[in-house]
CSV table of C-alpha atoms and ligand atoms in Angstrom, one decimal:
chain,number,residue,atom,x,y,z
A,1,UNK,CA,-69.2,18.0,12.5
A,2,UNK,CA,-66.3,15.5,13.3
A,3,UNK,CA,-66.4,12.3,11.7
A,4,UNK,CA,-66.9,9.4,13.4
A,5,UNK,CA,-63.6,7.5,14.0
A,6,UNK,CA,-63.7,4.7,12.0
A,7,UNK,CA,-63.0,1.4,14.4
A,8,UNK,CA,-61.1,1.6,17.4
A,9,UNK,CA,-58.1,-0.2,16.4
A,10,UNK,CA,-55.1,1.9,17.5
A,11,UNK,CA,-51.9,1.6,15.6
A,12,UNK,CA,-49.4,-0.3,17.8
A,13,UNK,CA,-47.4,2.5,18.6
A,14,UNK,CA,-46.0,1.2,21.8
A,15,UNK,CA,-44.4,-2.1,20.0
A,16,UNK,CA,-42.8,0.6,17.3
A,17,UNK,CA,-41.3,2.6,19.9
A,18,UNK,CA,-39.9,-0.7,21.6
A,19,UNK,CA,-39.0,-1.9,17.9
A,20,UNK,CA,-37.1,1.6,17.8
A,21,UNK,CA,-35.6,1.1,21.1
A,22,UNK,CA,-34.4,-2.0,21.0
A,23,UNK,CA,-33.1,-1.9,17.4
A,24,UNK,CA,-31.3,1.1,18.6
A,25,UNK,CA,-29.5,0.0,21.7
A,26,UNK,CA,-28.8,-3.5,20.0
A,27,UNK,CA,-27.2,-1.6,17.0
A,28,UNK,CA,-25.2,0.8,19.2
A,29,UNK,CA,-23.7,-2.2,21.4
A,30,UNK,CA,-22.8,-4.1,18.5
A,31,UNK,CA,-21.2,-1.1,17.3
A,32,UNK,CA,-19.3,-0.6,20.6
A,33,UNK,CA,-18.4,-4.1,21.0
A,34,UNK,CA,-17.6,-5.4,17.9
A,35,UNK,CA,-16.9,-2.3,15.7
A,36,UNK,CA,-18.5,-1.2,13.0
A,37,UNK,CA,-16.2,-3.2,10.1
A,38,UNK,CA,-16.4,-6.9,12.4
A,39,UNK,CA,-17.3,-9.5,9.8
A,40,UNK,CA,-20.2,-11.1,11.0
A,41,UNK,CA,-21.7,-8.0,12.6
A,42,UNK,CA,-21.1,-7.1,8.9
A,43,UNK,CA,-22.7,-10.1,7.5
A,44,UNK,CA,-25.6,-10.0,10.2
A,45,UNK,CA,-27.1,-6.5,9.1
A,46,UNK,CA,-26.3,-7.3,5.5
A,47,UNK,CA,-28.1,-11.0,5.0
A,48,UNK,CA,-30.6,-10.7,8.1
A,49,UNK,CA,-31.1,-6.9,9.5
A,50,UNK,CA,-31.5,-4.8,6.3
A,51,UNK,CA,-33.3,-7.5,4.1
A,52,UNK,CA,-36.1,-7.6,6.8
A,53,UNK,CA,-36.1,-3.7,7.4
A,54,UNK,CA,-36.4,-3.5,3.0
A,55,UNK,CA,-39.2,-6.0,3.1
A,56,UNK,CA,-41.1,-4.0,5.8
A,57,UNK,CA,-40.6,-0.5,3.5
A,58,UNK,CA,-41.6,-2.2,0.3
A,59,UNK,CA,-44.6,-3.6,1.8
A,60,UNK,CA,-45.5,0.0,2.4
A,61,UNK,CA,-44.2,1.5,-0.8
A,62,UNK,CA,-46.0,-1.2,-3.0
A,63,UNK,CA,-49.5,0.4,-1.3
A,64,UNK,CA,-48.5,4.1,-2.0
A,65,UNK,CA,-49.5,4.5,-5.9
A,66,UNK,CA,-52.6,3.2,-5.3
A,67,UNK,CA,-53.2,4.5,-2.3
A,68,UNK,CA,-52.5,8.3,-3.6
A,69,UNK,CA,-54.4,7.7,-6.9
A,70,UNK,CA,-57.6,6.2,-5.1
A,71,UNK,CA,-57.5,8.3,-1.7
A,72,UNK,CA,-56.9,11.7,-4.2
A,73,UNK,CA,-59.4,10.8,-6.9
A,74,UNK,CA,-61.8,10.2,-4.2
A,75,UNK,CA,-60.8,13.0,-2.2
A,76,UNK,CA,-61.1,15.7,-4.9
A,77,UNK,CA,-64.5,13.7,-6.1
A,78,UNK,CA,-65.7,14.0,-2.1
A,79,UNK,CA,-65.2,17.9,-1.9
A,80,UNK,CA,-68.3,17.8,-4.7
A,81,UNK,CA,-67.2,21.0,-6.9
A,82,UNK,CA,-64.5,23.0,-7.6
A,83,UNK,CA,-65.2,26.5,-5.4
A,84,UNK,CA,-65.2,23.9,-2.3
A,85,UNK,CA,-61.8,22.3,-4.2
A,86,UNK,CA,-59.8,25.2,-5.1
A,87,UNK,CA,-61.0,26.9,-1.5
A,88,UNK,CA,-59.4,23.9,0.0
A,89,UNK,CA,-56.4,23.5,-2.4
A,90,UNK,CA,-55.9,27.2,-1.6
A,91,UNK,CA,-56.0,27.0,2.3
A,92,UNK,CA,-53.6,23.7,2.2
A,93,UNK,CA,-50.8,25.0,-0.2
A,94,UNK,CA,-50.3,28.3,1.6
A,95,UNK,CA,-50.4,26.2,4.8
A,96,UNK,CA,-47.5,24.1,3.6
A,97,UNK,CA,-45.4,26.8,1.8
A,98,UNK,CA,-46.0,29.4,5.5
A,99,UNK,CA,-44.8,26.2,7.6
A,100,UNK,CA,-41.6,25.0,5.5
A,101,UNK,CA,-40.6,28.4,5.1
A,102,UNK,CA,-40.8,28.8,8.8
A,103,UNK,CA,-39.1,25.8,9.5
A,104,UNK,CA,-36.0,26.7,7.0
A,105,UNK,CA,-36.1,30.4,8.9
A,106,UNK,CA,-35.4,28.4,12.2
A,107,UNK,CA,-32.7,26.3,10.5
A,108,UNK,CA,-30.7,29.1,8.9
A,109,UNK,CA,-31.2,31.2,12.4
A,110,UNK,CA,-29.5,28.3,14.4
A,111,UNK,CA,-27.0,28.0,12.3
A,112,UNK,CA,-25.8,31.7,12.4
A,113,UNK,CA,-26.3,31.5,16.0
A,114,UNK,CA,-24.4,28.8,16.7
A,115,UNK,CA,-21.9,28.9,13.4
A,116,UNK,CA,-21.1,25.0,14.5
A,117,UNK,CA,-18.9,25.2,11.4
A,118,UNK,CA,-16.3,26.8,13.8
A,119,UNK,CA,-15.9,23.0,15.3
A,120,UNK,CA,-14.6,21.7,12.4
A,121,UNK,CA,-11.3,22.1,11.3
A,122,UNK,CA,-10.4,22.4,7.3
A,123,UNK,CA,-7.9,19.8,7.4
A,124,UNK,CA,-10.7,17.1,8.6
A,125,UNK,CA,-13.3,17.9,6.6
A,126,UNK,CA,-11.5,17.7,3.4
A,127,UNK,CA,-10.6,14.1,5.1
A,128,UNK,CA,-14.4,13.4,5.5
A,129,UNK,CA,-14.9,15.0,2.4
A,130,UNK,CA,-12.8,12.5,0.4
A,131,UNK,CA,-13.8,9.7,2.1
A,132,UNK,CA,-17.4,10.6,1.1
A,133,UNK,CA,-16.6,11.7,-2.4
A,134,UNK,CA,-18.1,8.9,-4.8
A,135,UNK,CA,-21.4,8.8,-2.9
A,136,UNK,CA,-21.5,12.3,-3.1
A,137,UNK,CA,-20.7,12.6,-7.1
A,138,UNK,CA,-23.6,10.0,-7.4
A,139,UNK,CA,-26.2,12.5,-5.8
A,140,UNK,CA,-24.8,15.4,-8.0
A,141,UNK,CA,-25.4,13.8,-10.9
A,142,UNK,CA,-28.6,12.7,-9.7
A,143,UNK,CA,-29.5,16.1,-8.9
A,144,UNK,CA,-28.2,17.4,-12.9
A,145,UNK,CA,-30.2,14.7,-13.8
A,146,UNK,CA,-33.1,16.4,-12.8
A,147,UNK,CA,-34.4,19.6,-14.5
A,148,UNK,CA,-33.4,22.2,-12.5
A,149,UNK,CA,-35.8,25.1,-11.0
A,150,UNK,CA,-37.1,26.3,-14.7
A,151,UNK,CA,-39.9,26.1,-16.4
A,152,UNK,CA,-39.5,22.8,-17.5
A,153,UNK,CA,-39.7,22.0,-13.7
A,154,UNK,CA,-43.7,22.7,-14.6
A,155,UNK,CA,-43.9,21.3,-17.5
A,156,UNK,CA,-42.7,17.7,-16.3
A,157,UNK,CA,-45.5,17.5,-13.3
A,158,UNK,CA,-48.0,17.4,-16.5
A,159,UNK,CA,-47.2,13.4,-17.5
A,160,UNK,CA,-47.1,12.3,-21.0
A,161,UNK,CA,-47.5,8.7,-19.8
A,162,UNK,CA,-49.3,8.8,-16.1
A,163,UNK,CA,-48.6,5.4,-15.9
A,164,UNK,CA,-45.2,5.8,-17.0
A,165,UNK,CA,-44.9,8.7,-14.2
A,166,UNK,CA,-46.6,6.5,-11.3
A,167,UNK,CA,-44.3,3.1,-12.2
A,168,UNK,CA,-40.9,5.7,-11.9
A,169,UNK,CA,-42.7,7.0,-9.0
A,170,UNK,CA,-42.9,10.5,-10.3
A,171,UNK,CA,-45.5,11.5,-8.0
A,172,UNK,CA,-45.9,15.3,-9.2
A,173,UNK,CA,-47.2,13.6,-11.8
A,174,UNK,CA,-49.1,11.6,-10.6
A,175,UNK,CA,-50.9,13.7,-7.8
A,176,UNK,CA,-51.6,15.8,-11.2
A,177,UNK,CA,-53.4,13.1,-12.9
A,178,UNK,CA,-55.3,12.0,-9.7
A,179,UNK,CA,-56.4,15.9,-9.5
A,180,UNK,CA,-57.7,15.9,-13.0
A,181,UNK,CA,-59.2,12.9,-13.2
A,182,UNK,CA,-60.9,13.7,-9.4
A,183,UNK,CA,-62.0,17.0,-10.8
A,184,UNK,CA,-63.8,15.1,-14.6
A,185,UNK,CA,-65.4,12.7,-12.2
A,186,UNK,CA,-67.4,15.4,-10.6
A,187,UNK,CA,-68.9,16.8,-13.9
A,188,UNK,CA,-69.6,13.5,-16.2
A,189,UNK,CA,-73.7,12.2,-15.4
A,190,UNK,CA,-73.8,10.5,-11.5
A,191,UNK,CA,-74.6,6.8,-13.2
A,192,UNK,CA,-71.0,6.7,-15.0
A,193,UNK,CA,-68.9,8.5,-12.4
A,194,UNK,CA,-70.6,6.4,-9.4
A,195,UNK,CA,-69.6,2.7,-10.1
A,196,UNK,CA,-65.9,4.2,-11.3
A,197,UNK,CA,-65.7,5.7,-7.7
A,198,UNK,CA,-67.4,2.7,-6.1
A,199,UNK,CA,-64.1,0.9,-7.4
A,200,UNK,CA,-61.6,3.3,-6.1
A,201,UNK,CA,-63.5,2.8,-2.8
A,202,UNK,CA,-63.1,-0.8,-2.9
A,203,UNK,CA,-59.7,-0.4,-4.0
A,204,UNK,CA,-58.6,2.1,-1.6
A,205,UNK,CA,-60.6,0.3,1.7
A,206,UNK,CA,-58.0,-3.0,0.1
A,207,UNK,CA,-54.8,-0.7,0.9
A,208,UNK,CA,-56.0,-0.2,4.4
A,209,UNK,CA,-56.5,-3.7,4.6
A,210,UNK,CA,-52.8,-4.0,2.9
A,211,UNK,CA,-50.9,-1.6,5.3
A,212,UNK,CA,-52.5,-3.0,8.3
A,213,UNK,CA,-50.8,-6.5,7.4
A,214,UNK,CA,-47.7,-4.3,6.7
A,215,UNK,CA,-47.8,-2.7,9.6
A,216,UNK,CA,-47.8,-5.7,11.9
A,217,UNK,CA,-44.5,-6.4,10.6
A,218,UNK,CA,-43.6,-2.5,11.9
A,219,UNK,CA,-42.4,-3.8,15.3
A,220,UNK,CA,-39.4,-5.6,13.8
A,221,UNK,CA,-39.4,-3.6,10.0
A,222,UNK,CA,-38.2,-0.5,12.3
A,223,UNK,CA,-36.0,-2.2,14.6
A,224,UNK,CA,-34.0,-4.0,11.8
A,225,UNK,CA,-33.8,-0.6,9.8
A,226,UNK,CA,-32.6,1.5,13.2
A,227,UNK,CA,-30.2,-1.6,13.7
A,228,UNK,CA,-28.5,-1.5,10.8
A,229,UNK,CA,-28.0,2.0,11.0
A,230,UNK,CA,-26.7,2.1,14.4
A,231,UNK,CA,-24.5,-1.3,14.0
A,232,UNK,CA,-22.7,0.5,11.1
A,233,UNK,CA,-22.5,3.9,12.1
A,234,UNK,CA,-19.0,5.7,12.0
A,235,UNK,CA,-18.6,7.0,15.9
A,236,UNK,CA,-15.4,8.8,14.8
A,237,UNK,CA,-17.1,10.9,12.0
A,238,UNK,CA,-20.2,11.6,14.5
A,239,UNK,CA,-17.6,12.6,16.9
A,240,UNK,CA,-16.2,15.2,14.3
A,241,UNK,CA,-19.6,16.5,13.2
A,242,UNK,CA,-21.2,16.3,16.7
A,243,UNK,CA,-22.0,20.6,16.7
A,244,UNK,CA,-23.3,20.3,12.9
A,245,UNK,CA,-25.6,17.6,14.0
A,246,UNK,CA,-26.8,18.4,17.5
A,247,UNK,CA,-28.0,21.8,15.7
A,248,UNK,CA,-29.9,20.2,13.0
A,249,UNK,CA,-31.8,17.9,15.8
A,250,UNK,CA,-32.2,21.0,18.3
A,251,UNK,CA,-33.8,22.4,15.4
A,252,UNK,CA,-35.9,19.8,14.0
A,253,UNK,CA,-36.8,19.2,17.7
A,254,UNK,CA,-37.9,22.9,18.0
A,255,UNK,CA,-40.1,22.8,15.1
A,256,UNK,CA,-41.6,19.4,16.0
A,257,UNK,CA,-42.3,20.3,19.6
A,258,UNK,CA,-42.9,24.2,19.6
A,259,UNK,CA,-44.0,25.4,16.3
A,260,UNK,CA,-45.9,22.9,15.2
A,261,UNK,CA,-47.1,22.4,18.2
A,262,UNK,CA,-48.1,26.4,18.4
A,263,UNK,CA,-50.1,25.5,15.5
A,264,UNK,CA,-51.7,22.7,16.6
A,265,UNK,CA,-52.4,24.6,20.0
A,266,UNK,CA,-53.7,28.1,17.5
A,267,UNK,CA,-54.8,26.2,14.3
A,268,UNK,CA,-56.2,23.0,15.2
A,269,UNK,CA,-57.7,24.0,18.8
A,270,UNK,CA,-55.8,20.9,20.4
A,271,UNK,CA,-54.0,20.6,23.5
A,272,UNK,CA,-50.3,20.0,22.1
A,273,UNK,CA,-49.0,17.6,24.6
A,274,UNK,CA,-52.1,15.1,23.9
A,275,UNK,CA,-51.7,15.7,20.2
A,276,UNK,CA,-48.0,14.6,20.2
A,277,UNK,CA,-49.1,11.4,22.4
A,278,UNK,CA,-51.5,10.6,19.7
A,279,UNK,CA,-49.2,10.6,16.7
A,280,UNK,CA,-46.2,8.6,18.4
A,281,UNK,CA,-47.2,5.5,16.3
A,282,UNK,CA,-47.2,7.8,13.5
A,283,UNK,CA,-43.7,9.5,14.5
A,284,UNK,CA,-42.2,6.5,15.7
A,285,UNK,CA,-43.3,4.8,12.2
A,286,UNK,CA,-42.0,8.3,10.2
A,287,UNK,CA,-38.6,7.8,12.0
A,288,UNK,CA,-38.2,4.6,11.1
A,289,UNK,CA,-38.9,4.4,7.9
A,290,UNK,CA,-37.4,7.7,7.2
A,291,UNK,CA,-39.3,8.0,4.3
A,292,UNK,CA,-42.8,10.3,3.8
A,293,UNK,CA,-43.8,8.3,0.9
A,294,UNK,CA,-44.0,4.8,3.1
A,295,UNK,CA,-45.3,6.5,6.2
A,296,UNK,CA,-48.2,7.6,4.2
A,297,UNK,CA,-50.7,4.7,4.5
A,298,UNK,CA,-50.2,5.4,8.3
A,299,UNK,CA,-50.5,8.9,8.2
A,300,UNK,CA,-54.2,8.8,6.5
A,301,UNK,CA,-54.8,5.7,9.0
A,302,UNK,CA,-53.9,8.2,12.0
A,303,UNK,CA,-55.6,11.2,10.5
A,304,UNK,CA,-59.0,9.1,9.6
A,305,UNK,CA,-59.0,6.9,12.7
A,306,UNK,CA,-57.2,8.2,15.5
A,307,UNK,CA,-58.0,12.0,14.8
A,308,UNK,CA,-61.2,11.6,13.3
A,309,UNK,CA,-60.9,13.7,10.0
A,310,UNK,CA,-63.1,12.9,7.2
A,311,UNK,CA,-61.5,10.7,4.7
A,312,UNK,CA,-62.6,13.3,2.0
A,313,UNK,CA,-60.4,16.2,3.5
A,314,UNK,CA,-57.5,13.2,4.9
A,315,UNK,CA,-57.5,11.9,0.9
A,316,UNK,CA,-56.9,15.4,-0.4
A,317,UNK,CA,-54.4,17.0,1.6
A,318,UNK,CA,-52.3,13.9,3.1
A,319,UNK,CA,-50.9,12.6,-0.6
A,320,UNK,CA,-50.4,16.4,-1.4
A,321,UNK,CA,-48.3,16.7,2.0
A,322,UNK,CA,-46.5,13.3,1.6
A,323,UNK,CA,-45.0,15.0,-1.4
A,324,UNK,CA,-44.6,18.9,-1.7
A,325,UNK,CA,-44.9,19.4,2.4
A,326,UNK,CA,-41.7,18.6,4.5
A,327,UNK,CA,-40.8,21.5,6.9
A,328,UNK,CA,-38.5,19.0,8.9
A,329,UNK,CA,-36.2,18.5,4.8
A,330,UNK,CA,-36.7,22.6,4.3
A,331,UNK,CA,-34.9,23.1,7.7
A,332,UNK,CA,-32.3,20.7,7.4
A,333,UNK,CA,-31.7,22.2,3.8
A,334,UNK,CA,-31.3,25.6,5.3
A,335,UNK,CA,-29.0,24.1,8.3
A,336,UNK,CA,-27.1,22.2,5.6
A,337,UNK,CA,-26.4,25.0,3.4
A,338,UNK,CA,-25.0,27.2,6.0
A,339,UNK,CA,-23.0,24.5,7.8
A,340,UNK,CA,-20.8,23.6,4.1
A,341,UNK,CA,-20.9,27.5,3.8
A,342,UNK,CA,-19.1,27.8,6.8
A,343,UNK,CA,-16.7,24.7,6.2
A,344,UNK,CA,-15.9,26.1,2.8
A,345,UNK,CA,-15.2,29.5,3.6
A,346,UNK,CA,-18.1,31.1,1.4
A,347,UNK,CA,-19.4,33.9,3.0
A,348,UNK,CA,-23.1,34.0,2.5
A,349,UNK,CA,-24.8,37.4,2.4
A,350,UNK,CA,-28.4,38.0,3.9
A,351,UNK,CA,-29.5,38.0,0.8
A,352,UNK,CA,-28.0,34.9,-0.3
A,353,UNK,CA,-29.4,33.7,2.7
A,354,UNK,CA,-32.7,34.2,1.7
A,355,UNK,CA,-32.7,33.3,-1.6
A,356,UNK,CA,-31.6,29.6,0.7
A,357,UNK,CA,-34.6,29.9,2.4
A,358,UNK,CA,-36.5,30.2,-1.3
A,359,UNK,CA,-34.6,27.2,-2.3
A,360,UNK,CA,-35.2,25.3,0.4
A,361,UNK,CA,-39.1,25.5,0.3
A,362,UNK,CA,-39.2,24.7,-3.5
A,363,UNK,CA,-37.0,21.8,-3.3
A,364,UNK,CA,-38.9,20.4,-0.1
A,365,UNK,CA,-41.8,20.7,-2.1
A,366,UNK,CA,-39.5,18.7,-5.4
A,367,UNK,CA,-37.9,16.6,-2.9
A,368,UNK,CA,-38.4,12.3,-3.3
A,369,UNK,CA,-40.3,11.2,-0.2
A,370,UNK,CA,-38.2,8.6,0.6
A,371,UNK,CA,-34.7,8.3,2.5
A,372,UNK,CA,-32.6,10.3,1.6
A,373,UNK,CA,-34.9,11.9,-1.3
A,374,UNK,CA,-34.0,15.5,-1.1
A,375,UNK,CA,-30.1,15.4,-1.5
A,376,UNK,CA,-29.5,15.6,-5.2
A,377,UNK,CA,-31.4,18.5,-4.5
A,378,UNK,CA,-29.5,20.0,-1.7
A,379,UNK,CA,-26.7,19.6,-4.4
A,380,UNK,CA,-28.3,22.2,-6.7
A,381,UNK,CA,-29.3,24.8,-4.2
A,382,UNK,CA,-25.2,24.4,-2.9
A,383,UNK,CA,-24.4,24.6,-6.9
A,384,UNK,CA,-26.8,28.1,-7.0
A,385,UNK,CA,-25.4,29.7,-4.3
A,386,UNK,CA,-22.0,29.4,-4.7
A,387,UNK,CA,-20.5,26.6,-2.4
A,388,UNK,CA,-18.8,23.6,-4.5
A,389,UNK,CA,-21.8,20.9,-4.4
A,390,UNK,CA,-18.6,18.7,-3.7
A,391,UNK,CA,-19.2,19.6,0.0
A,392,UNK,CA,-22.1,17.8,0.5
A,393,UNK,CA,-19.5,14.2,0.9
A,394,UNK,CA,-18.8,16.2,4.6
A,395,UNK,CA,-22.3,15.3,5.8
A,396,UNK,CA,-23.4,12.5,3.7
A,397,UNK,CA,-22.0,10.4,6.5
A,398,UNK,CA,-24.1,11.2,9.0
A,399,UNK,CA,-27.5,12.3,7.3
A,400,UNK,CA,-29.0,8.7,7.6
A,401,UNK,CA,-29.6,9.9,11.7
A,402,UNK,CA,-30.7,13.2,10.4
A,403,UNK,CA,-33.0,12.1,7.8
A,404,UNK,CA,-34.5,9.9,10.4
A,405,UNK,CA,-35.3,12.8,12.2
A,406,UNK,CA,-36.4,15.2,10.0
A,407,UNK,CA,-38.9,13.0,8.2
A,408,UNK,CA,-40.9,12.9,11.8
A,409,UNK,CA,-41.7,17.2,11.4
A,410,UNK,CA,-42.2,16.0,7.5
A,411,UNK,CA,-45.3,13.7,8.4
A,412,UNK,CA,-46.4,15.4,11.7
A,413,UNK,CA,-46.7,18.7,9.5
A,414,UNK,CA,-49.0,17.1,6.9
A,415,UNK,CA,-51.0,15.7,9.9
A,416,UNK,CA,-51.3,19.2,11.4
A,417,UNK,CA,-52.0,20.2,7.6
A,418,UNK,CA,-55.0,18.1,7.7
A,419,UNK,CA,-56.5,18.6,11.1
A,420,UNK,CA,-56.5,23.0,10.2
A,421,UNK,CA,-57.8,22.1,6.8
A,422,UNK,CA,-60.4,20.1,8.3
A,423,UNK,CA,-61.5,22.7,11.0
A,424,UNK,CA,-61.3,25.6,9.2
A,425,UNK,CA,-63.9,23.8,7.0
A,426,UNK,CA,-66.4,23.0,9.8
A,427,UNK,CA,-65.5,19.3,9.1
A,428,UNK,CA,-64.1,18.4,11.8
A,429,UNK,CA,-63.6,19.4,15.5
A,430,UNK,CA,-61.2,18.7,18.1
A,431,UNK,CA,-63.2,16.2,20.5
A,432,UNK,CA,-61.2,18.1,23.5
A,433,UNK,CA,-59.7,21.1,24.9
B,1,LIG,N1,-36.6,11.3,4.0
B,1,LIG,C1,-37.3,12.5,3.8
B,1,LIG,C2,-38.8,12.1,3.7
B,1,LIG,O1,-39.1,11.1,3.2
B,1,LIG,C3,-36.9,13.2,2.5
B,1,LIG,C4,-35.5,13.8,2.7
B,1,LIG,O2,-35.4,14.9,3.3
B,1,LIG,O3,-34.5,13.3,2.2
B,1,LIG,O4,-39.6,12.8,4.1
């Protein structure tokens, strides 16, 4: 049975696409006009343009802990035992793993088909390459920082300190917790697990209430973030890496559009083009932020109200995709990869390929969801397969446009996630053709 959608209020998706727009022409003309280094331009997006786009993401991000620990607790608590959980939990993990590793397939297949390392001579890219170094050492370290793929990977998702892991925003750990504690609440007597959940209700029904405040600032949040990427952007190094970054679009373009939408036509029994029109508030919003993590809130918000999924099955498998499911981050991985590969003169074997395509799903599923959250680890798989982790300065100038766009396929997948999960279930069914 489909839920019933709860209120009619629609996201204003039309004012974030015009946020979008007009952040982005203003951006590019200031660019144009005044140059990216002119002083005020400089001092506009510094004191007035990223200040308000920061404000609008923190309002989001100060909702997401709570909103994962109540929506999952409540979530696992709502799917009543643990056959119905671990049924669920089974259906949503393969879901995610079969869709990144699609979507890194696609990236890596572009890439040898187009090899748009050919477009880039040696001599520039070491130029772009020392220009970029610094940043680029930061994200290394960042990445070595980090425990690598062994087992301690594992061990760190169990916290010591949950509290500890949700303040560092560790959210492994914290999606671990939320599980656990979910799963106790089902087996301790009704009259002490019922006015703990009747909290979490309250509390999660108050981060609605919190992200639709946030979200009236999305208009303008969007539009100053777009702007100050835009107004500072480096045409010259665009220019240089235009084949690298066309692919990676084409292909983020292709997942979004055709195979997601092939599973939203095959999976979720929707007609693709009316699915897409529903989710542009949620795109636009996923663009914008470029960042999972803040585009959750609207993501459940779209999934519960627009789509009509039960919050039980929305709670469970929307925090779980926020974090371990990004196809658009797995393909961009795979594009990345090949790209600095081919820059670097490292000749990678179809093996080595594959073992990319490996990487790239388990470091989606590792990856931060916020901007830029997956390239310390982009740094290790480089490190692993043999192309100096150095390289990654040669795109680090232009992956704010691509991590824009790869975060919309990251939050449309965990939408799509939700609406199989919730059909294959019998919970939910699409209301038309
Ligand atoms: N910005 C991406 C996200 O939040 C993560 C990344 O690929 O850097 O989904």
């Amino acid at each position: 049975m489909s839920a019933p959608r709860q209120g009619k209020k629609k996201l204003p998706a039309t004012y974030i696409l015009l946020g979008l727009l007009i952040g982005a022409v203003a951006g590019v003309a200031a660019n144009r006009w005044l140059g990216a280094s002119h002083a005020g331009l400089k001092n506009f997006v510094d004191s007035v343009a990223q200040p308000v786009g920061q404000i609008f993401l923190r309002l989001l991000f100060m909702v997401v802990v709570p909103l994962v620990f109540s929506s999952l607790v409540l979530g696992v608590a709502g799917l009543g035992n643990l056959g119905s959980l671990g049924r669920i939990g089974f259906k949503t993990l393969s879901y995610f793993v079969i869709t990144t590793a699609i979507a890194a397939a696609v990236g890596i297949t572009l890439i040898n088909t187009v090899h748009p390392g050919r477009f880039l001579s040696r001599e520039k890219a070491e130029a772009i390459r020392q220009e970029s170094s610094g940043e680029a050492t930061a994200k290394i370290e960042q990445g070595k920082g980090g425990t690598g793929f062994g087992a301690q990977t594992f061990v760190n998702i169990v916290p010591k300190n949950p509290i500890d892991s949700a303040a560092k925003g560790d959210m492994l750990a914290l999606i671990f917790f939320a599980l656990m504690v979910g799963i106790a609440a089902t087996t301790i007597p009704k009259d002490k697990a019922t006015p703990f959940l009747g909290f979490l209700e309250g509390l999660n029904a108050i981060c609605g209430t919190l992200i639709e405040y946030a979200m009236k600032l999305a208009p303008l949040g969007v539009a100053a973030l777009i702007f100050s990427v835009t107004a500072r952007f480096g045409t010259e190094i665009l220019q240089a890496l235009s084949a690298y970054v066309l692919v990676v679009l084409f292909g983020l373009a292709f997942h979004q559009f055709i195979v997601l939408g092939l599973a939203v036509r095959w999976l979720v029994g929707m007609n693709p083009i009316r699915f897409f029109a529903r989710c542009r508030g949620l795109m636009a919003t996923a663009f914008g932020t470029s960042s999972s993590s803040a585009t959750l809130p609207t993501t459940i918000k779209t999934a519960v109200t627009e789509f009509g999924v039960p919050p039980k099955i929305a709670g469970f498998v929307l925090p779980l995709g926020a974090t371990l499911n990004m196809n658009g981050t797995a393909l961009f991985e795979g594009c990345a990869v090949l790209f600095l590969a081919e820059v670097a003169g490292v000749d990678l074997s179809l093996g080595m390929q594959l073992l990319v395509i490996g990487l790239a799903v388990l470091t989606s599923v590792g990856a931060a969801g916020v901007p830029g959250g997956s390239l310390p680890l982009l740094a290790l798989v480089l490190e692993r397969v043999g192309v100096p982790p150095e390289m990654l300065a040669v795109i680090l100038g232009v992956d704010r446009v691509i991590d824009m766009a790869r975060t919309v396929p990251n939050v449309t997948g965990d939408l799509t996630a939700a609406l199989f999960v919730a059909r294959s279930e019998g919970e939910w069914k699409p209301d038309e053709g």
